[in-house]
PDB file of C-alpha atoms in Angstrom:
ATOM      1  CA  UNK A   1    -158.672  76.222-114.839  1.00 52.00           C
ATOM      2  CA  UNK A   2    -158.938  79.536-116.540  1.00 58.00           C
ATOM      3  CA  UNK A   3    -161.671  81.706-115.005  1.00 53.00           C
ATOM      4  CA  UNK A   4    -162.874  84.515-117.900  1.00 52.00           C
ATOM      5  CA  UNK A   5    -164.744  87.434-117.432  1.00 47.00           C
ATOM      6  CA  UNK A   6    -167.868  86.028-118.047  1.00 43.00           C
ATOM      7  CA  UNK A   7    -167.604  83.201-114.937  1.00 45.00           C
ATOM      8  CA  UNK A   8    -166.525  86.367-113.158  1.00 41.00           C
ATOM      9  CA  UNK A   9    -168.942  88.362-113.645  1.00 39.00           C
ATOM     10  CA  UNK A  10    -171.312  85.639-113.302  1.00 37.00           C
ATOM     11  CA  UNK A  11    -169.881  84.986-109.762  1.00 43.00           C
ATOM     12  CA  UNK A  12    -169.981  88.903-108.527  1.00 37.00           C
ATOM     13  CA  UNK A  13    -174.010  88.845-109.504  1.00 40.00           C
ATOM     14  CA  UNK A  14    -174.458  85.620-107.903  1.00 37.00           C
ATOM     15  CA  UNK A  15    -172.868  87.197-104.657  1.00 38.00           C
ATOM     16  CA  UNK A  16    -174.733  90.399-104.995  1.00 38.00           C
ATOM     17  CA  UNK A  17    -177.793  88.735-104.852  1.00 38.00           C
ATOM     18  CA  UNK A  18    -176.661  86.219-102.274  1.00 35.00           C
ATOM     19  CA  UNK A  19    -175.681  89.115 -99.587  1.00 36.00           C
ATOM     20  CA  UNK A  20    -178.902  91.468-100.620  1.00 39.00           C
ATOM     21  CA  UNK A  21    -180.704  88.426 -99.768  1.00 40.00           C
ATOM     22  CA  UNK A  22    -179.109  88.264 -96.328  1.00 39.00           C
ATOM     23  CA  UNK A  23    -180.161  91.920 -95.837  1.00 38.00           C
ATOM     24  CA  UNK A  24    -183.236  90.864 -96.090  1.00 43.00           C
ATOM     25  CA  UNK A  25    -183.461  88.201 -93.537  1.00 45.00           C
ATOM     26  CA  UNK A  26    -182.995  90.367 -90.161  1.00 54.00           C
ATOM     27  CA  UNK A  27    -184.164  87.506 -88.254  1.00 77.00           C
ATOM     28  CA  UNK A  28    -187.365  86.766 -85.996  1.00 89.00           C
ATOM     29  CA  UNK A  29    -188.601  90.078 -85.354  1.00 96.00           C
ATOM     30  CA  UNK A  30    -190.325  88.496 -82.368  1.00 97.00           C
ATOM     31  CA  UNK A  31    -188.978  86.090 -79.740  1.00 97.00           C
ATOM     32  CA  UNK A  32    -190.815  83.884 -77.153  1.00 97.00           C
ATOM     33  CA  UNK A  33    -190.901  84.807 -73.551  1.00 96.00           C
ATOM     34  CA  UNK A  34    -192.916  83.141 -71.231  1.00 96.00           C
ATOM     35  CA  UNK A  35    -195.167  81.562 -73.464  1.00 97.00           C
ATOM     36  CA  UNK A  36    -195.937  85.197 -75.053  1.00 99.00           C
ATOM     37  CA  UNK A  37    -194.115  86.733 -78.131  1.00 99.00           C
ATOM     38  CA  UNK A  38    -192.062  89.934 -77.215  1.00 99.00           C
ATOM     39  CA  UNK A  39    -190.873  92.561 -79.510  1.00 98.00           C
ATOM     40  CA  UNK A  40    -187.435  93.354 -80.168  1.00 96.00           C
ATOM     41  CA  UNK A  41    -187.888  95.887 -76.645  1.00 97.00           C
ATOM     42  CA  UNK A  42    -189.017  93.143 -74.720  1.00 98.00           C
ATOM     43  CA  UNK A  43    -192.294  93.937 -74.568  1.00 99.00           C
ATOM     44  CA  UNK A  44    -195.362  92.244 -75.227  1.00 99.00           C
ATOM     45  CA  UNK A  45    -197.239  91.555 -78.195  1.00 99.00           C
ATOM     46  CA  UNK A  46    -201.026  91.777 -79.029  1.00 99.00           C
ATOM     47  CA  UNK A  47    -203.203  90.361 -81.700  1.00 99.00           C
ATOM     48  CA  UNK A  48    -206.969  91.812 -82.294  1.00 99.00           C
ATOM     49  CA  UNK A  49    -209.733  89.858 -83.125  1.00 99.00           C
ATOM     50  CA  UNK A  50    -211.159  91.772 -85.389  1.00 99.00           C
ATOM     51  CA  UNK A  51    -207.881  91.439 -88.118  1.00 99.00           C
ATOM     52  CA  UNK A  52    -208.413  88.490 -90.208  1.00 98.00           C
ATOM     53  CA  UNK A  53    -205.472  85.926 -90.628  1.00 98.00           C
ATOM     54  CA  UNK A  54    -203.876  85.959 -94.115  1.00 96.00           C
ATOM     55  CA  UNK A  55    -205.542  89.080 -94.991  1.00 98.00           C
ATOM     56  CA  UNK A  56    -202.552  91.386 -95.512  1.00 97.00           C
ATOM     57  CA  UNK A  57    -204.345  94.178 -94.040  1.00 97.00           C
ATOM     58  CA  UNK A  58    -204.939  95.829 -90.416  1.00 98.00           C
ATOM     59  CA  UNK A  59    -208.327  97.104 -89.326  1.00 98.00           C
ATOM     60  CA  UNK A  60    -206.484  99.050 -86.350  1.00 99.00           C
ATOM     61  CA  UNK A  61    -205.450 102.402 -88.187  1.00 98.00           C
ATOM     62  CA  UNK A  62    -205.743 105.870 -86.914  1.00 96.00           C
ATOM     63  CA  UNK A  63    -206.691 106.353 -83.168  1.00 97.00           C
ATOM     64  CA  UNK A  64    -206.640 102.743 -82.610  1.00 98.00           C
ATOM     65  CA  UNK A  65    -202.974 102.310 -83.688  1.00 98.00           C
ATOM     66  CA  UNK A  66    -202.556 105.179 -81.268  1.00 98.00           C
ATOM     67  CA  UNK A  67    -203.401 103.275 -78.598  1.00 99.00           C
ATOM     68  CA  UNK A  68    -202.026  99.677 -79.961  1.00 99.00           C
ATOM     69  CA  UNK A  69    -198.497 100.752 -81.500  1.00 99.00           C
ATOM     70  CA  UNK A  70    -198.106  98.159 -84.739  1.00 99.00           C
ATOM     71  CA  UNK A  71    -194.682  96.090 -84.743  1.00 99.00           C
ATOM     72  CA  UNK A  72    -193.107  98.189 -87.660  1.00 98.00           C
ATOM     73  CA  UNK A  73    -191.013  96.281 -90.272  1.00 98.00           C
ATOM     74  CA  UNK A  74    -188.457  98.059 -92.829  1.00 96.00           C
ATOM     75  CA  UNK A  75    -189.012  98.470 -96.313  1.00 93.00           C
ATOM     76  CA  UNK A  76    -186.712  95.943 -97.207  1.00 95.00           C
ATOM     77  CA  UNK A  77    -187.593  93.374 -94.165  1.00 96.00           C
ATOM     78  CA  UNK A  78    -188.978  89.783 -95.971  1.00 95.00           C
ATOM     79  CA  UNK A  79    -191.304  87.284 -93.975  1.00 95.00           C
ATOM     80  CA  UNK A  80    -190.017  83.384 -93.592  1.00 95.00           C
ATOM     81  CA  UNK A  81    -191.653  80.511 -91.552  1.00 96.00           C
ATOM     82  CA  UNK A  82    -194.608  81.918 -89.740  1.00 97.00           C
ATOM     83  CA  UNK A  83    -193.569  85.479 -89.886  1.00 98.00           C
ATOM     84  CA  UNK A  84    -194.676  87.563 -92.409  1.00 98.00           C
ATOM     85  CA  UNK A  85    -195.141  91.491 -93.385  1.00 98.00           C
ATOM     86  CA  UNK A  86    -198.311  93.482 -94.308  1.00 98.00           C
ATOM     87  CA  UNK A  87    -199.008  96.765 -95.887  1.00 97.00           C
ATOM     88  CA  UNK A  88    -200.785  99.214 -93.675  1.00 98.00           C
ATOM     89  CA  UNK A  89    -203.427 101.863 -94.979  1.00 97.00           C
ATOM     90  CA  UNK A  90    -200.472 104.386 -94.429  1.00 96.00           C
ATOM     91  CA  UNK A  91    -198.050 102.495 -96.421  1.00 96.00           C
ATOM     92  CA  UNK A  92    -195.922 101.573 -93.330  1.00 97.00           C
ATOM     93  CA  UNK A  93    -194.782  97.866 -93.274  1.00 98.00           C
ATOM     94  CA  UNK A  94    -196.246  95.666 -90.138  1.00 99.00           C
ATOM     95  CA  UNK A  95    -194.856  91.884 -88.988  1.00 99.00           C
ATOM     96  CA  UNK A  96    -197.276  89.779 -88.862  1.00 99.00           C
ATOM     97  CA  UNK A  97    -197.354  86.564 -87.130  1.00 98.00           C
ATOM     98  CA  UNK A  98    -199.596  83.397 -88.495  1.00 98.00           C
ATOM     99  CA  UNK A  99    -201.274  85.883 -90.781  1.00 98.00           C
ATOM    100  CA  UNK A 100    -202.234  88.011 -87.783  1.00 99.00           C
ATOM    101  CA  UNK A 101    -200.428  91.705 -87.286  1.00 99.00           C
ATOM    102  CA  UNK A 102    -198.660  92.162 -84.248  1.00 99.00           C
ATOM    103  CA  UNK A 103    -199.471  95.116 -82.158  1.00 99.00           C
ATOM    104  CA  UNK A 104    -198.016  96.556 -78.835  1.00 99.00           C
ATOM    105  CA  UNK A 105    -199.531  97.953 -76.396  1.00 99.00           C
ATOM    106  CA  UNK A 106    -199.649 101.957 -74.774  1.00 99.00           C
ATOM    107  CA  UNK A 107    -200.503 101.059 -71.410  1.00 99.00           C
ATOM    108  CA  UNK A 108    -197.767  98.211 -71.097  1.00 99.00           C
ATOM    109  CA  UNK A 109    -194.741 100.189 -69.171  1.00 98.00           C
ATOM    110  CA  UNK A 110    -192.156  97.502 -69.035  1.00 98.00           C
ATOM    111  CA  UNK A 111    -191.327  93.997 -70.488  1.00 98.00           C
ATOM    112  CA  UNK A 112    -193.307  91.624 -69.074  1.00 97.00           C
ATOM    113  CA  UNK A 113    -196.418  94.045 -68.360  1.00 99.00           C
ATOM    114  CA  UNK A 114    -199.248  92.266 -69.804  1.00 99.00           C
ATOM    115  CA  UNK A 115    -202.437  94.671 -69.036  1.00 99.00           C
ATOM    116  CA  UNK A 116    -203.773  94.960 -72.744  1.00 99.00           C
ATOM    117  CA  UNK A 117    -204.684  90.782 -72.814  1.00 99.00           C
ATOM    118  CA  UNK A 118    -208.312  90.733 -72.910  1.00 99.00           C
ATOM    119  CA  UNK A 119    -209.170  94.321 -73.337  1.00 99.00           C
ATOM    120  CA  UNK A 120    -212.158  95.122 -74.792  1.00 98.00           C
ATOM    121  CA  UNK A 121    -212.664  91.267 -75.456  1.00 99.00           C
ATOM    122  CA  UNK A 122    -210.767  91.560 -78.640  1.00 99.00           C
ATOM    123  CA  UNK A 123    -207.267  92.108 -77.779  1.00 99.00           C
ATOM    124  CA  UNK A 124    -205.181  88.543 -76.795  1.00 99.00           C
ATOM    125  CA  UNK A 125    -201.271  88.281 -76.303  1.00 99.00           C
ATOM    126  CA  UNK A 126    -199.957  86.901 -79.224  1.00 99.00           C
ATOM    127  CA  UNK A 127    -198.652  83.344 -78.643  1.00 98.00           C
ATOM    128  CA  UNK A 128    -196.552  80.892 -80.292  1.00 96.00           C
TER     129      UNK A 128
END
C-alpha cells in the first residue's frame, strides 16, 4: 500500500490531537483516603454549603479563599467522570467535584488533619 502525503498528513493531525488530548487528562486531581478526598498534598478537602452544585461558580472569593485555599486546576486541565473545573471571579481555574468546588483548608497542618469539617456549619469534608 502506498501511503501519500495526504494519509500522512492526515495521520500527524490525528496524533497531534490524540497526544494534546492526553495533556489534558492529568488524572484525578483528588484521591480517596479514608473515606475523605485528599488533594494531590495529601491533605484534606472541603466543600461549603453555600456553593451550589453545577453552578460553575464559587461564592468563597477574597478573604474567604484566604482562609479556605481553592484546589487550583491549570489552564489546560479538562474535567471527566465526576470531576470537573470552574472559573473563579479571578479567572483562576478550580476542580470541582459533583458540581461542588473543592477547597482546602488553612488551619489543617498535615494530611489527615481534619479540623475545618463542620466549621461554621457550612464547611463538610468532601466525600466520595
Amino acid at each position: 500500500m502506498r501511503i501519500t502525503s495526504t494519509h500522512f498528513l492526515l495521520g500527524l493531525s490525528l496524533s497531534a490531537a490524540l497526544l494534546a488530548g492526553c495533556a489534558a487528562m492529568s488524572g484525578a486531581p483528588a484521591k480517596v483516603s479514608d473515606g475523605i478526598l485528599t488533594g494531590p498534598n495529601g491533605m484534606s478537602l472541603y466543600t461549603f454549603d453555600r456553593d451550589t452544585a453545577g453552578s460553575g461558580k464559587s461564592v468563597c472569593n477574597g478573604p474567604c479563599a484566604a482562609n479556605w485555599p481553592p484546589l487550583m486546576a491549570g489552564d489546560m486541565d479538562k474535567g471527566s467522570g465526576d470531576y470537573s473545573v470552574i472559573t473563579r471571579d479571578d479567572g483562576k481555574k478550580q476542580w470541582a467535584f459533583k458540581g461542588k468546588p473543592l477547597y482546602y483548608w488553612v488551619k489543617d497542618a498535615k494530611p489527615g488533619d481534619r479540623t475545618g469539617d463542620g466549621v461554621n456549619k457550612v464547611w463538610q469534608l468532601a466525600r466520595p
